[in-house]
Coordinates of C-alpha atoms in Angstrom, one line a residue:
M1 CA -31.2 -32.0 37.1
S2 CA -28.4 -30.0 35.5
N3 CA -25.3 -31.8 34.4
I4 CA -23.3 -28.5 34.0
K5 CA -22.4 -25.5 36.1
I6 CA -22.3 -22.0 34.6
P7 CA -21.5 -19.0 36.9
D8 CA -24.5 -16.8 37.5
R9 CA -22.6 -13.7 36.4
I10 CA -21.9 -15.3 33.0
L11 CA -25.5 -16.3 32.5
A12 CA -26.6 -12.8 33.3
Q13 CA -24.0 -11.1 31.2
Y14 CA -24.5 -13.4 28.2
S15 CA -28.2 -14.4 28.4
D16 CA -28.4 -13.8 24.6
V17 CA -25.7 -16.5 24.1
F18 CA -26.8 -18.9 26.8
T19 CA -30.4 -19.4 25.7
D20 CA -32.6 -22.0 27.3
E21 CA -32.1 -24.2 24.2
V22 CA -28.3 -23.8 24.4
I23 CA -28.2 -24.7 28.1
S24 CA -30.4 -27.8 27.5
I25 CA -28.2 -29.1 24.7
L26 CA -25.0 -28.4 26.6
N27 CA -26.5 -30.5 29.4
S28 CA -27.1 -33.3 27.0
L29 CA -23.8 -33.2 25.3
S30 CA -21.8 -32.9 28.5
R31 CA -21.8 -36.7 28.6
F32 CA -19.1 -36.6 25.9
N33 CA -16.8 -34.8 28.3
S34 CA -15.4 -38.0 29.6
D35 CA -14.9 -39.4 26.1
I36 CA -12.8 -36.3 25.2
K37 CA -10.8 -36.5 28.4
F38 CA -10.1 -40.2 27.7
A39 CA -9.1 -39.4 24.1
M40 CA -6.7 -36.7 25.3
T41 CA -5.2 -39.1 27.9
K42 CA -4.5 -41.6 25.1
R43 CA -3.0 -38.8 23.0
M44 CA -0.5 -38.0 25.7
E45 CA 0.3 -41.7 26.4
R46 CA 1.1 -42.2 22.7
R47 CA 3.4 -39.2 22.8
A48 CA 5.1 -40.3 25.9
E49 CA 5.6 -43.8 24.5
R50 CA 7.2 -42.4 21.3
H51 CA 9.6 -40.2 23.3
K52 CA 10.5 -43.0 25.8
N53 CA 11.1 -45.6 23.2
N54 CA 12.5 -43.4 20.4
K55 CA 9.7 -44.5 18.2
P56 CA 8.5 -42.6 15.1
I57 CA 4.8 -42.4 14.1
T58 CA 3.7 -45.2 11.8
F59 CA 0.7 -46.1 9.7
L60 CA -2.2 -48.0 11.3
D61 CA -2.6 -51.7 11.0
P62 CA -4.9 -52.1 7.9
E63 CA -6.8 -55.0 9.6
S64 CA -7.7 -53.0 12.7
Y65 CA -10.8 -50.9 13.2
I66 CA -11.0 -47.1 13.6
P67 CA -11.7 -46.6 17.3
G68 CA -15.2 -45.5 18.0
T69 CA -16.5 -46.8 14.6
S70 CA -17.3 -50.1 12.9
I71 CA -15.0 -49.1 9.9
K72 CA -12.0 -51.2 9.1
V73 CA -8.8 -49.2 8.4
Q74 CA -8.4 -50.9 5.0
D75 CA -12.0 -50.1 4.0
A76 CA -11.4 -46.5 4.9
R77 CA -8.3 -46.4 2.7
D78 CA -10.2 -48.0 -0.1
G79 CA -13.0 -45.4 0.1
K80 CA -15.6 -47.9 1.4
F81 CA -17.4 -45.3 3.5
E82 CA -20.0 -42.5 2.9
S83 CA -18.8 -38.9 2.9
A84 CA -20.5 -35.6 2.3
V85 CA -21.8 -34.3 -1.0
I86 CA -20.2 -30.8 -1.2
P87 CA -23.1 -28.2 -0.7
H88 CA -23.6 -25.4 -3.1
D89 CA -22.0 -22.6 -1.0
L90 CA -18.8 -24.6 -0.5
Q91 CA -18.5 -25.6 -4.1
R92 CA -16.5 -22.4 -4.7
Q93 CA -14.1 -21.4 -2.0
W94 CA -11.3 -19.8 -3.9
I95 CA -10.4 -17.6 -1.0
Q96 CA -11.2 -18.1 2.6
G97 CA -10.2 -15.3 5.1
T98 CA -9.4 -16.1 8.7
G99 CA -9.6 -14.2 11.9
P100 CA -11.5 -13.7 15.1
A101 CA -15.0 -12.1 15.3
A102 CA -14.0 -10.1 18.4
K103 CA -11.3 -7.9 19.8
P104 CA -9.8 -8.1 23.3
R105 CA -11.3 -5.7 25.9
A106 CA -13.3 -3.8 23.3
T107 CA -16.8 -2.3 23.3
L108 CA -19.4 -4.2 21.4
E109 CA -19.5 -1.7 18.6
N110 CA -15.7 -1.7 18.2
S111 CA -15.4 -5.5 18.6
I112 CA -18.0 -6.4 16.0
R113 CA -16.0 -4.4 13.3
N114 CA -14.0 -7.6 12.8
V115 CA -17.1 -9.4 11.5
A116 CA -17.9 -6.5 9.2
Y117 CA -14.5 -6.5 7.6
A118 CA -14.7 -10.2 7.0
L119 CA -18.2 -10.3 5.4
L120 CA -17.4 -7.3 3.2
S121 CA -14.0 -8.5 2.1
G122 CA -15.1 -10.4 -1.0
A123 CA -13.8 -13.7 0.3
D124 CA -15.7 -16.7 -0.7
G125 CA -15.7 -17.9 2.9
W126 CA -14.5 -16.6 6.2
M127 CA -13.3 -18.8 9.0
F128 CA -14.3 -16.9 12.2
D129 CA -11.7 -18.2 14.6
G130 CA -12.5 -19.4 18.1
E131 CA -9.1 -20.9 18.6
D132 CA -5.6 -19.9 17.5
A133 CA -6.3 -16.3 16.6
L134 CA -8.8 -15.5 19.4
G135 CA -7.4 -14.2 22.6
Q136 CA -8.5 -16.6 25.4
I137 CA -8.9 -13.9 28.0
D138 CA -11.8 -13.0 30.3
T139 CA -15.0 -13.7 28.3
M140 CA -13.6 -13.2 24.8
S141 CA -14.8 -16.6 23.6
L142 CA -18.3 -15.5 24.5
D143 CA -17.8 -12.1 22.9
N144 CA -16.8 -14.0 19.7
Q145 CA -20.1 -16.0 19.8
R146 CA -22.2 -12.9 20.5
N147 CA -20.8 -11.0 17.6
L148 CA -21.3 -13.9 15.2
K149 CA -24.9 -14.2 16.3
L150 CA -25.6 -10.5 15.9
A151 CA -24.0 -10.6 12.4
I152 CA -25.7 -13.7 11.2
H153 CA -29.1 -12.5 12.4
K154 CA -28.4 -9.0 10.9
D155 CA -28.9 -7.1 14.1
P156 CA -29.3 -3.3 13.5
L157 CA -26.1 -2.6 15.4
F158 CA -24.1 -4.8 13.1
L159 CA -25.7 -3.3 10.0
K160 CA -24.8 0.2 11.3
V161 CA -21.2 -0.8 11.8
A162 CA -21.1 -2.6 8.4
A163 CA -22.2 0.5 6.6
Q164 CA -19.4 2.5 8.3
I165 CA -16.8 -0.2 7.5
S166 CA -17.8 -0.4 3.8
T167 CA -16.9 3.3 3.4
E168 CA -13.5 2.8 5.2
M169 CA -12.7 -0.3 3.0
N170 CA -13.6 1.6 -0.2
D171 CA -11.4 4.6 0.8
W172 CA -8.5 2.2 1.2
A173 CA -9.3 0.4 -2.1
L174 CA -9.4 3.7 -4.0
G175 CA -5.9 4.5 -2.9
F176 CA -4.5 1.0 -3.4
Y177 CA -6.4 -0.2 -6.6
G178 CA -7.8 3.0 -7.9
H179 CA -11.4 1.7 -7.6
P180 CA -13.8 0.6 -4.8
I181 CA -14.2 -3.1 -3.9
I182 CA -17.7 -2.8 -2.5
Q183 CA -20.6 -1.7 -4.7
D184 CA -23.6 -2.5 -2.5
W185 CA -22.5 -3.3 1.1
N186 CA -25.9 -4.8 2.1
T187 CA -25.8 -7.3 -0.8
Q188 CA -22.1 -8.0 -0.2
L189 CA -22.9 -9.2 3.3
N190 CA -24.6 -12.3 1.7
F191 CA -21.6 -13.2 -0.5
T192 CA -19.3 -14.8 2.0
T193 CA -19.9 -18.3 3.5
K194 CA -19.7 -18.2 7.3
I195 CA -17.5 -20.8 8.9
F196 CA -16.6 -21.2 12.5
R197 CA -13.4 -22.8 13.9
A198 CA -14.2 -24.4 17.3
R199 CA -11.4 -24.9 19.9
G200 CA -9.7 -28.3 19.8
L201 CA -10.4 -31.3 21.9
H202 CA -7.3 -30.5 24.0
L203 CA -8.7 -27.3 25.4
D204 CA -11.1 -26.7 28.3
D205 CA -13.7 -24.0 28.6
R206 CA -12.9 -21.6 31.5
H207 CA -16.5 -20.9 32.4
I208 CA -18.4 -24.2 32.4
C209 CA -17.9 -27.4 34.5
D210 CA -19.6 -30.8 34.3
Q211 CA -21.4 -32.2 37.3
D212 CA -18.2 -33.7 38.6
G213 CA -16.5 -30.3 38.6
N214 CA -14.3 -31.0 35.6
A215 CA -14.0 -28.2 33.1
L216 CA -16.2 -28.9 30.1
A217 CA -14.3 -29.4 26.8
A218 CA -14.2 -26.2 24.8
S219 CA -15.0 -28.2 21.7
I220 CA -18.5 -29.0 23.1
V221 CA -19.1 -25.5 24.2
D222 CA -18.0 -23.8 21.0
S223 CA -19.9 -26.1 18.6
V224 CA -23.1 -25.9 20.7
L225 CA -23.0 -22.2 21.1
Y226 CA -22.3 -21.5 17.4
V227 CA -24.7 -24.1 15.9
V228 CA -27.6 -23.8 18.2
N229 CA -27.6 -20.0 18.1
N230 CA -27.3 -19.7 14.3
Y231 CA -28.4 -22.8 12.5
E232 CA -32.0 -21.6 11.9
A233 CA -30.8 -18.2 10.5
L234 CA -28.2 -19.9 8.3
I235 CA -30.5 -22.6 6.9
S236 CA -33.3 -20.2 6.3
S237 CA -31.0 -18.0 4.3
G238 CA -29.9 -21.0 2.2
A239 CA -26.5 -21.2 3.8
S240 CA -24.7 -24.3 5.2
V241 CA -23.7 -24.8 8.8
V242 CA -20.0 -25.2 8.6
L243 CA -17.2 -25.8 11.2
Y244 CA -13.4 -26.1 11.0
L245 CA -12.1 -28.7 13.4
P246 CA -8.5 -28.1 14.6
K247 CA -5.7 -30.2 16.0
I248 CA -7.2 -33.6 15.3
Q249 CA -4.4 -36.2 15.6
T250 CA -6.1 -39.5 14.9
A251 CA -9.2 -41.0 13.3
G252 CA -10.3 -42.1 16.8
E253 CA -10.4 -38.4 17.8
A254 CA -12.3 -37.6 14.6
A255 CA -14.8 -40.3 15.6
V256 CA -15.4 -38.5 18.9
W257 CA -16.1 -35.3 17.0
N258 CA -18.5 -37.2 14.7
A259 CA -20.4 -38.6 17.7
I260 CA -20.8 -35.1 19.2
L261 CA -22.0 -33.6 15.9
S262 CA -24.3 -36.4 15.2
E263 CA -25.9 -36.1 18.6
L264 CA -26.2 -32.3 18.2
E265 CA -28.0 -32.8 14.9
S266 CA -30.4 -35.4 16.5
L267 CA -31.2 -33.0 19.4
L268 CA -32.0 -30.2 16.9
Q269 CA -33.9 -32.6 14.6
L270 CA -31.5 -31.9 11.7
H271 CA -30.8 -34.5 9.0
P272 CA -27.6 -36.4 9.6
G273 CA -24.7 -34.6 8.0
T274 CA -26.4 -31.2 8.1
I275 CA -23.3 -29.9 9.9
K276 CA -20.4 -29.8 7.5
V277 CA -16.7 -29.8 8.7
Y278 CA -13.3 -29.1 7.3
V279 CA -10.4 -30.6 9.1
L280 CA -7.2 -28.6 9.5
V281 CA -4.3 -31.1 9.0
E282 CA -2.0 -29.5 11.7
Q283 CA -0.5 -32.7 13.1
L284 CA 2.0 -35.2 11.7
E285 CA 0.1 -38.1 13.2
A286 CA -3.1 -37.0 11.3
T287 CA -1.2 -37.2 8.0
F288 CA -0.7 -40.9 8.7
Q289 CA -4.5 -41.4 9.0
L290 CA -6.0 -39.0 6.4
M291 CA -8.5 -41.5 4.8
E292 CA -9.3 -42.9 8.2
I293 CA -10.2 -39.4 9.4
R294 CA -12.4 -38.8 6.4
A295 CA -14.2 -42.1 7.0
A296 CA -14.7 -41.4 10.7
L297 CA -16.3 -38.1 10.0
G298 CA -18.5 -39.6 7.3
K299 CA -21.3 -37.3 6.0
H300 CA -20.0 -34.3 7.9
F301 CA -16.6 -34.2 6.2
V302 CA -16.1 -31.8 3.2
G303 CA -12.4 -31.1 3.1
F304 CA -8.9 -30.8 4.5
N305 CA -6.8 -27.6 4.9
T306 CA -3.0 -27.6 4.7
G307 CA -1.4 -25.2 7.2
R308 CA 2.2 -24.4 7.9
W309 CA 3.1 -23.2 11.4
D310 CA 1.1 -25.7 13.5
Y311 CA 2.2 -28.6 11.3
I312 CA 5.9 -27.7 11.5
N313 CA 5.5 -27.5 15.2
S314 CA 3.9 -30.9 15.4
V315 CA 6.7 -32.5 13.4
A316 CA 9.3 -30.9 15.7
D317 CA 7.4 -32.3 18.7
A318 CA 6.9 -35.8 17.2
M319 CA 10.7 -36.0 16.4
A320 CA 11.9 -34.3 19.7
W321 CA 13.4 -37.7 20.7
D322 CA 15.6 -37.9 17.6
N323 CA 18.8 -35.8 17.9
R324 CA 19.4 -36.3 14.1
F325 CA 16.2 -34.3 13.3
V326 CA 17.0 -30.6 13.5
N327 CA 15.0 -28.1 11.5
P328 CA 16.7 -25.3 9.5
N329 CA 15.8 -21.6 9.5
I330 CA 12.1 -21.2 9.6
E331 CA 12.2 -19.2 6.3
S332 CA 13.4 -22.4 4.6
I333 CA 10.5 -24.6 5.7
T334 CA 8.1 -23.6 2.9
M335 CA 5.4 -25.9 1.5
T336 CA 7.9 -27.2 -1.0
Y337 CA 10.4 -28.2 1.6
G338 CA 11.0 -31.9 2.3
Y339 CA 8.4 -33.2 4.8
M340 CA 6.1 -30.3 4.0
R341 CA 6.0 -31.2 0.3
N342 CA 5.2 -34.8 1.2
Y343 CA 2.5 -33.8 3.7
E344 CA 0.8 -31.6 1.1
D345 CA 1.0 -34.4 -1.5
R346 CA -0.7 -36.9 0.8
V347 CA -3.5 -34.5 1.5
R348 CA -4.3 -33.9 -2.2
R349 CA -4.2 -37.6 -2.9
A350 CA -6.6 -38.3 0.1
V351 CA -9.3 -35.7 -0.9
N352 CA -9.2 -37.0 -4.5
T353 CA -9.8 -40.6 -3.5
P354 CA -13.6 -41.3 -4.1
D355 CA -15.9 -42.6 -1.4
I356 CA -18.3 -45.4 -2.0
H357 CA -20.6 -43.1 -4.0
G358 CA -17.8 -41.5 -6.0
N359 CA -17.8 -38.3 -3.9
Y360 CA -14.6 -36.4 -3.5
S361 CA -13.6 -33.8 -0.9
L362 CA -12.0 -30.3 -1.0
W363 CA -8.4 -29.3 -0.5
Q364 CA -8.1 -25.7 0.9
G365 CA -4.6 -24.5 0.5
G366 CA -2.5 -22.8 3.2
M367 CA -2.2 -19.4 4.7
E368 CA -1.0 -16.2 3.0
P369 CA 0.2 -14.1 6.0
N370 CA 1.2 -10.9 4.1
I371 CA -0.4 -7.6 4.8
P372 CA 0.0 -5.0 2.0
V373 CA 1.3 -2.2 4.2
G374 CA 4.8 -0.9 3.7
S375 CA 7.0 0.7 1.0
V376 CA 5.8 0.7 -2.6
D377 CA 8.6 -1.6 -3.6
G378 CA 8.1 -3.8 -0.5
V379 CA 4.4 -4.2 -1.1
K380 CA 4.9 -4.9 -4.8
A381 CA 7.5 -7.6 -4.2
A382 CA 5.4 -9.2 -1.3
M383 CA 2.2 -9.3 -3.4
E384 CA 4.1 -10.9 -6.3
R385 CA 5.3 -13.6 -3.9
A386 CA 1.8 -14.1 -2.6
V387 CA 0.4 -14.5 -6.1
T388 CA 3.2 -16.9 -7.1
G389 CA 2.5 -19.0 -4.0
A390 CA -1.3 -19.1 -4.8
E391 CA -0.5 -20.1 -8.4
R392 CA 1.6 -23.0 -7.2
E393 CA -1.2 -24.3 -5.0
Q394 CA -3.7 -23.9 -7.8
R395 CA -1.5 -25.9 -10.1
E396 CA -1.0 -28.6 -7.4
G397 CA -4.8 -29.1 -7.1
A398 CA -6.0 -26.8 -4.3
S399 CA -9.5 -25.5 -4.7
G400 CA -8.6 -22.3 -2.9
K401 CA -6.4 -20.9 -0.1
W402 CA -6.5 -18.8 3.0
V403 CA -5.5 -15.2 3.6
A404 CA -4.9 -13.7 7.0
H405 CA -6.1 -10.2 6.2
W406 CA -9.1 -8.8 4.3
K407 CA -6.8 -6.6 2.2
M408 CA -5.3 -9.7 0.6
V409 CA -8.6 -11.1 -0.8
H410 CA -8.7 -9.2 -4.1
I411 CA -4.9 -9.7 -4.6
V412 CA -5.0 -13.5 -4.4
R413 CA -8.5 -14.4 -5.5
P414 CA -7.9 -13.6 -9.3
V415 CA -5.5 -16.6 -9.4
W416 CA -8.6 -18.9 -9.2
E417 CA -10.9 -16.5 -11.1
K418 CA -8.6 -16.7 -14.1
H419 CA -9.1 -20.4 -14.3
G420 CA -12.8 -20.2 -13.6
A421 CA -13.5 -23.7 -12.3
L422 CA -15.5 -23.7 -9.1
N423 CA -13.1 -26.3 -7.6
Q424 CA -10.7 -29.1 -8.4
L425 CA -12.7 -32.0 -7.0
G426 CA -11.6 -35.3 -8.4
R427 CA -8.4 -34.3 -10.1
K428 CA -6.4 -37.5 -10.9
F429 CA -3.4 -38.1 -8.7
P430 CA -1.7 -41.4 -7.8
A431 CA -3.4 -43.4 -5.1
L432 CA -2.0 -43.2 -1.5
N433 CA 0.5 -45.7 -0.5
Y434 CA 1.4 -46.8 3.0
T435 CA 5.0 -48.0 2.7
E436 CA 8.0 -47.4 4.9
W437 CA 9.2 -45.0 2.2
D438 CA 6.0 -43.0 2.5
A439 CA 6.4 -42.8 6.3
T440 CA 10.0 -41.7 6.0
G441 CA 9.0 -38.9 3.5
L442 CA 6.8 -37.4 6.1
M443 CA 9.8 -36.7 8.3
E444 CA 12.2 -35.8 5.5
L445 CA 14.8 -33.1 6.1
E446 CA 16.5 -31.4 3.2
P447 CA 19.8 -29.4 3.3
A448 CA 19.0 -25.8 4.2
P449 CA 20.8 -23.1 6.3
R450 CA 20.8 -22.6 10.0
T451 CA 22.2 -19.1 10.6
I452 CA 22.7 -16.5 13.4
R453 CA 20.3 -14.3 11.6
G454 CA 17.8 -17.2 11.6
A455 CA 18.2 -17.6 15.3
R456 CA 17.7 -13.9 15.9
N457 CA 14.5 -14.0 13.8
L458 CA 13.2 -16.9 15.8
L459 CA 13.9 -15.2 19.1
S460 CA 12.6 -11.8 18.0
V461 CA 9.3 -13.0 16.7
A462 CA 8.8 -15.3 19.7
I463 CA 9.3 -12.4 22.2
Q464 CA 7.0 -10.1 20.2
Y465 CA 4.3 -12.7 20.1
G466 CA 4.6 -13.2 23.8
N467 CA 4.1 -9.5 24.2
A468 CA 1.0 -9.5 22.0
F469 CA -0.4 -12.6 23.8
L470 CA -0.1 -10.9 27.2
Q471 CA -2.2 -8.0 25.8
G472 CA -4.9 -10.5 24.9
M473 CA -4.1 -10.6 21.2
Q474 CA -3.6 -14.1 19.8
A475 CA -3.2 -12.7 16.3
A476 CA -0.7 -9.9 15.6
A477 CA 1.2 -8.4 12.8
L478 CA 4.9 -9.0 13.4
K479 CA 8.3 -9.0 11.7
P480 CA 11.8 -9.7 13.0
A481 CA 13.3 -6.8 15.0
D482 CA 16.4 -6.7 12.6
F483 CA 14.0 -5.3 10.0
F484 CA 12.2 -2.7 12.1
G485 CA 12.3 0.5 10.1
N486 CA 12.7 -1.3 6.8
E487 CA 9.5 -0.7 4.9
D488 CA 10.6 -3.1 2.2
I489 CA 10.1 -6.0 4.7
L490 CA 6.4 -6.3 5.5
Y491 CA 4.7 -7.4 8.7
L492 CA 3.2 -10.8 8.6
M493 CA 0.0 -11.8 10.4
E494 CA 1.0 -14.4 13.1
D495 CA -1.0 -16.4 15.6
M496 CA -0.5 -18.8 18.5
A497 CA 1.3 -21.3 16.4
T498 CA 3.9 -18.7 15.5
G499 CA 5.3 -18.4 19.0
E500 CA 5.2 -22.2 19.4
I501 CA 7.2 -23.1 16.3
R502 CA 9.8 -20.4 16.9
L503 CA 10.5 -21.7 20.4
S504 CA 10.4 -25.4 19.1
I505 CA 13.1 -24.7 16.6
L506 CA 15.2 -22.8 19.1
W507 CA 14.8 -25.7 21.5
E508 CA 16.0 -28.1 18.8
W509 CA 19.0 -26.0 18.0
I510 CA 20.0 -25.7 21.7
H511 CA 19.2 -29.2 22.9
K512 CA 20.3 -31.2 19.8
G513 CA 23.5 -29.3 19.2
A514 CA 22.6 -27.8 15.9
V515 CA 25.5 -26.8 13.6
I516 CA 25.2 -23.2 12.4
T517 CA 25.9 -23.2 8.7
E518 CA 27.3 -19.7 8.3

């Protein structure tokens, strides 16, 4: 008896994605749907309670247990758990690129170009996005899965497109650098580690229901489709099976993910911990539970990533009840600003706390959103800023960072090449503390301007993003309208979080009576 319902037209159109093995495992893992729904209900209850009672987020009781595990919170903080040994192909991840593996409403040959750009970019890893940067329209999530399967299995169509793309990339590089960046495109395809970002626990899949008619959690669908369709090809080529897990807010939610991945490994007869995961720290609440999240994911966990847009949005949401908390211009909220600086510091301390076997985890730095297209002076200045930002993260202990466009890979990667070390695992930092002072620092505002120009920028980018979103593009190159026509100001690659944070800050300014500092 089937525990899931998939429309016949979807099964017919994507028979290469919904194989018999995929459907069988989706049936088995559908039992976790209720666990995910429950976890999301508890998430919203915690949020409502904070807003109702004007209550900030706090650290967990050290004597309590992480929900869904037998791990005591204090033991997690002390490293008394088993985490992953970093596999060979994740030891060096100086630059990870990000972007979807499909385009909205495109032919297969045009859509799969995205994967070719990624795997020929020279990035050490590429996070193929099934979440923030992938348009959730029609069957695009399935197009994303199909394209990845074709690329990982080196289908002739993908190889044909890759050959074409390599020529186009070298033509650009000759004009920009004065030399090609791809010597042998066929060999280059094997260089980049393939990583997939599944949709978060809060999202449902539009195509599949469980036996009760409830939409199946997109996290289950995405992880099953990617892993089951590709694990044999990846492992036989010597590559790891790697996921990025987004929007986790608590260690209890991480434990739900761990249960799903452990069951998936069991069904595929894979050794426990075969599937490796990075966690994007995109939520303020997660920063209060970093070691607990590491412990809950156990042998699957390899590292944290520190992002900007989603995290700022989560802080604004968590502090929406406090009229004293009003963000400044978005341009002021860099990774060295107040609560962002303290967030990054906790992440680097957490990954450099050893587990019970002395294993450390990775810290992948944040996003470089620049795209090197504009005036000569504008590109030069923007690239200098990008390199300066990468140098700061390298100094602070990151083992690498993200870029949002393939053209940025060879601009930023030399920052880590110059130092030569594969990673910065185990760098010595002070141990994490859990005091009231530490909690306050995660919500620290610093003096910074709030200006009319800042408001115009927020509104302009939010409207532009809405326009791109309605066209099916969840990632788009944007810049504030006041700078249209100014080639010295470059477009930045923005995704779903971009529109959210712009509107969140505008909401704060309006509803909390922000004082404009001009």
